[in-house]
Amino acid sequence: MSQDPFTGAAVTVSADLQITIPGAVGKSLGLSEGQRFQVVRYQDRIELISIRRLQALRGFLKGMDTDLARDIN
């Protein structure tokens, strides 16, 4: 059984309000140096959303079932 890298991962805010993502967490998510994120405040937490180039999204829905039930109204 592999250990979850997110378990017990803690960060500290620096004097200039920066944080460092623990290496195990970054590796498990495939993060790389220079990667950009959008910072979103959601209720009482901060979420980081990866900013991807439009080209990287090409084909990511390939094979998706498009036969959806639609609302009548």
PDB file of C-alpha atoms in Angstrom:
ATOM      1  CA  MET A   1       0.000   0.000   0.000  1.00  0.00           C
ATOM      2  CA  SER A   2       1.471   3.375  -1.022  1.00  0.00           C
ATOM      3  CA  GLN A   3       1.336   6.295   1.364  1.00  0.00           C
ATOM      4  CA  ASP A   4      -0.703   9.317   0.306  1.00  0.00           C
ATOM      5  CA  PRO A   5       1.717  12.273  -0.114  1.00  0.00           C
ATOM      6  CA  PHE A   6      -1.049  14.668   0.951  1.00  0.00           C
ATOM      7  CA  THR A   7      -1.394  13.101   4.409  1.00  0.00           C
ATOM      8  CA  GLY A   8       0.163  15.426   6.947  1.00  0.00           C
ATOM      9  CA  ALA A   9       1.553  17.805   4.318  1.00  0.00           C
ATOM     10  CA  ALA A  10       1.818  21.253   5.903  1.00  0.00           C
ATOM     11  CA  VAL A  11       3.185  24.545   4.616  1.00  0.00           C
ATOM     12  CA  THR A  12       4.164  27.813   6.269  1.00  0.00           C
ATOM     13  CA  VAL A  13       3.445  31.257   4.884  1.00  0.00           C
ATOM     14  CA  SER A  14       6.637  33.326   4.517  1.00  0.00           C
ATOM     15  CA  ALA A  15       7.018  36.998   5.443  1.00  0.00           C
ATOM     16  CA  ASP A  16       6.128  38.001   1.869  1.00  0.00           C
ATOM     17  CA  LEU A  17       3.042  35.702   1.847  1.00  0.00           C
ATOM     18  CA  GLN A  18       4.589  32.913  -0.247  1.00  0.00           C
ATOM     19  CA  ILE A  19       4.185  29.180   0.290  1.00  0.00           C
ATOM     20  CA  THR A  20       6.156  26.214  -1.012  1.00  0.00           C
ATOM     21  CA  ILE A  21       4.341  23.098  -2.192  1.00  0.00           C
ATOM     22  CA  PRO A  22       5.941  20.007  -0.613  1.00  0.00           C
ATOM     23  CA  GLY A  23       7.991  18.014  -3.135  1.00  0.00           C
ATOM     24  CA  ALA A  24       6.006  14.790  -2.744  1.00  0.00           C
ATOM     25  CA  VAL A  25       2.754  16.625  -3.434  1.00  0.00           C
ATOM     26  CA  GLY A  26       4.175  18.425  -6.468  1.00  0.00           C
ATOM     27  CA  LYS A  27       5.617  15.224  -7.923  1.00  0.00           C
ATOM     28  CA  SER A  28       2.376  13.293  -7.414  1.00  0.00           C
ATOM     29  CA  LEU A  29       0.519  16.015  -9.356  1.00  0.00           C
ATOM     30  CA  GLY A  30       3.145  16.245 -12.086  1.00  0.00           C
ATOM     31  CA  LEU A  31       3.938  19.900 -11.367  1.00  0.00           C
ATOM     32  CA  SER A  32       6.937  21.512 -13.013  1.00  0.00           C
ATOM     33  CA  GLU A  33       9.003  24.644 -12.451  1.00  0.00           C
ATOM     34  CA  GLY A  34       7.396  27.732 -13.930  1.00  0.00           C
ATOM     35  CA  GLN A  35       3.925  26.218 -14.047  1.00  0.00           C
ATOM     36  CA  ARG A  36       1.251  28.878 -13.584  1.00  0.00           C
ATOM     37  CA  PHE A  37      -1.893  28.748 -11.459  1.00  0.00           C
ATOM     38  CA  GLN A  38      -4.957  30.851 -10.920  1.00  0.00           C
ATOM     39  CA  VAL A  39      -5.540  31.537  -7.216  1.00  0.00           C
ATOM     40  CA  VAL A  40      -9.179  31.318  -6.118  1.00  0.00           C
ATOM     41  CA  ARG A  41     -10.645  32.029  -2.706  1.00  0.00           C
ATOM     42  CA  TYR A  42     -13.463  29.576  -2.046  1.00  0.00           C
ATOM     43  CA  GLN A  43     -15.245  29.979   1.298  1.00  0.00           C
ATOM     44  CA  ASP A  44     -12.477  29.580   3.915  1.00  0.00           C
ATOM     45  CA  ARG A  45      -9.787  28.060   1.684  1.00  0.00           C
ATOM     46  CA  ILE A  46      -7.455  28.843  -1.197  1.00  0.00           C
ATOM     47  CA  GLU A  47      -7.583  26.747  -4.364  1.00  0.00           C
ATOM     48  CA  LEU A  48      -4.929  26.671  -7.081  1.00  0.00           C
ATOM     49  CA  ILE A  49      -6.180  25.994 -10.596  1.00  0.00           C
ATOM     50  CA  SER A  50      -3.588  25.084 -13.198  1.00  0.00           C
ATOM     51  CA  ILE A  51      -3.502  27.437 -16.168  1.00  0.00           C
ATOM     52  CA  ARG A  52      -3.149  25.321 -19.282  1.00  0.00           C
ATOM     53  CA  ARG A  53      -2.467  26.417 -22.812  1.00  0.00           C
ATOM     54  CA  LEU A  54      -5.417  25.929 -25.123  1.00  0.00           C
ATOM     55  CA  GLN A  55      -3.355  23.532 -27.268  1.00  0.00           C
ATOM     56  CA  ALA A  56      -2.835  21.239 -24.274  1.00  0.00           C
ATOM     57  CA  LEU A  57      -6.598  20.817 -23.920  1.00  0.00           C
ATOM     58  CA  ARG A  58      -7.114  19.593 -27.476  1.00  0.00           C
ATOM     59  CA  GLY A  59      -8.750  16.173 -27.468  1.00  0.00           C
ATOM     60  CA  PHE A  60      -9.160  15.883 -23.690  1.00  0.00           C
ATOM     61  CA  LEU A  61     -12.861  15.030 -24.118  1.00  0.00           C
ATOM     62  CA  LYS A  62     -12.266  12.421 -26.816  1.00  0.00           C
ATOM     63  CA  GLY A  63     -14.571   9.453 -26.317  1.00  0.00           C
ATOM     64  CA  MET A  64     -16.969  11.366 -24.081  1.00  0.00           C
ATOM     65  CA  ASP A  65     -20.569  10.165 -24.227  1.00  0.00           C
ATOM     66  CA  THR A  66     -22.474  13.062 -25.822  1.00  0.00           C
ATOM     67  CA  ASP A  67     -25.854  11.318 -25.625  1.00  0.00           C
ATOM     68  CA  LEU A  68     -27.182  13.308 -22.672  1.00  0.00           C
ATOM     69  CA  ALA A  69     -30.738  13.591 -21.397  1.00  0.00           C
ATOM     70  CA  ARG A  70     -31.829  17.226 -21.738  1.00  0.00           C
ATOM     71  CA  ASP A  71     -34.306  19.161 -19.644  1.00  0.00           C
ATOM     72  CA  ILE A  72     -37.687  19.512 -21.339  1.00  0.00           C
ATOM     73  CA  ASN A  73     -38.172  23.090 -20.125  1.00  0.00           C
TER      74      ASN A  73
END
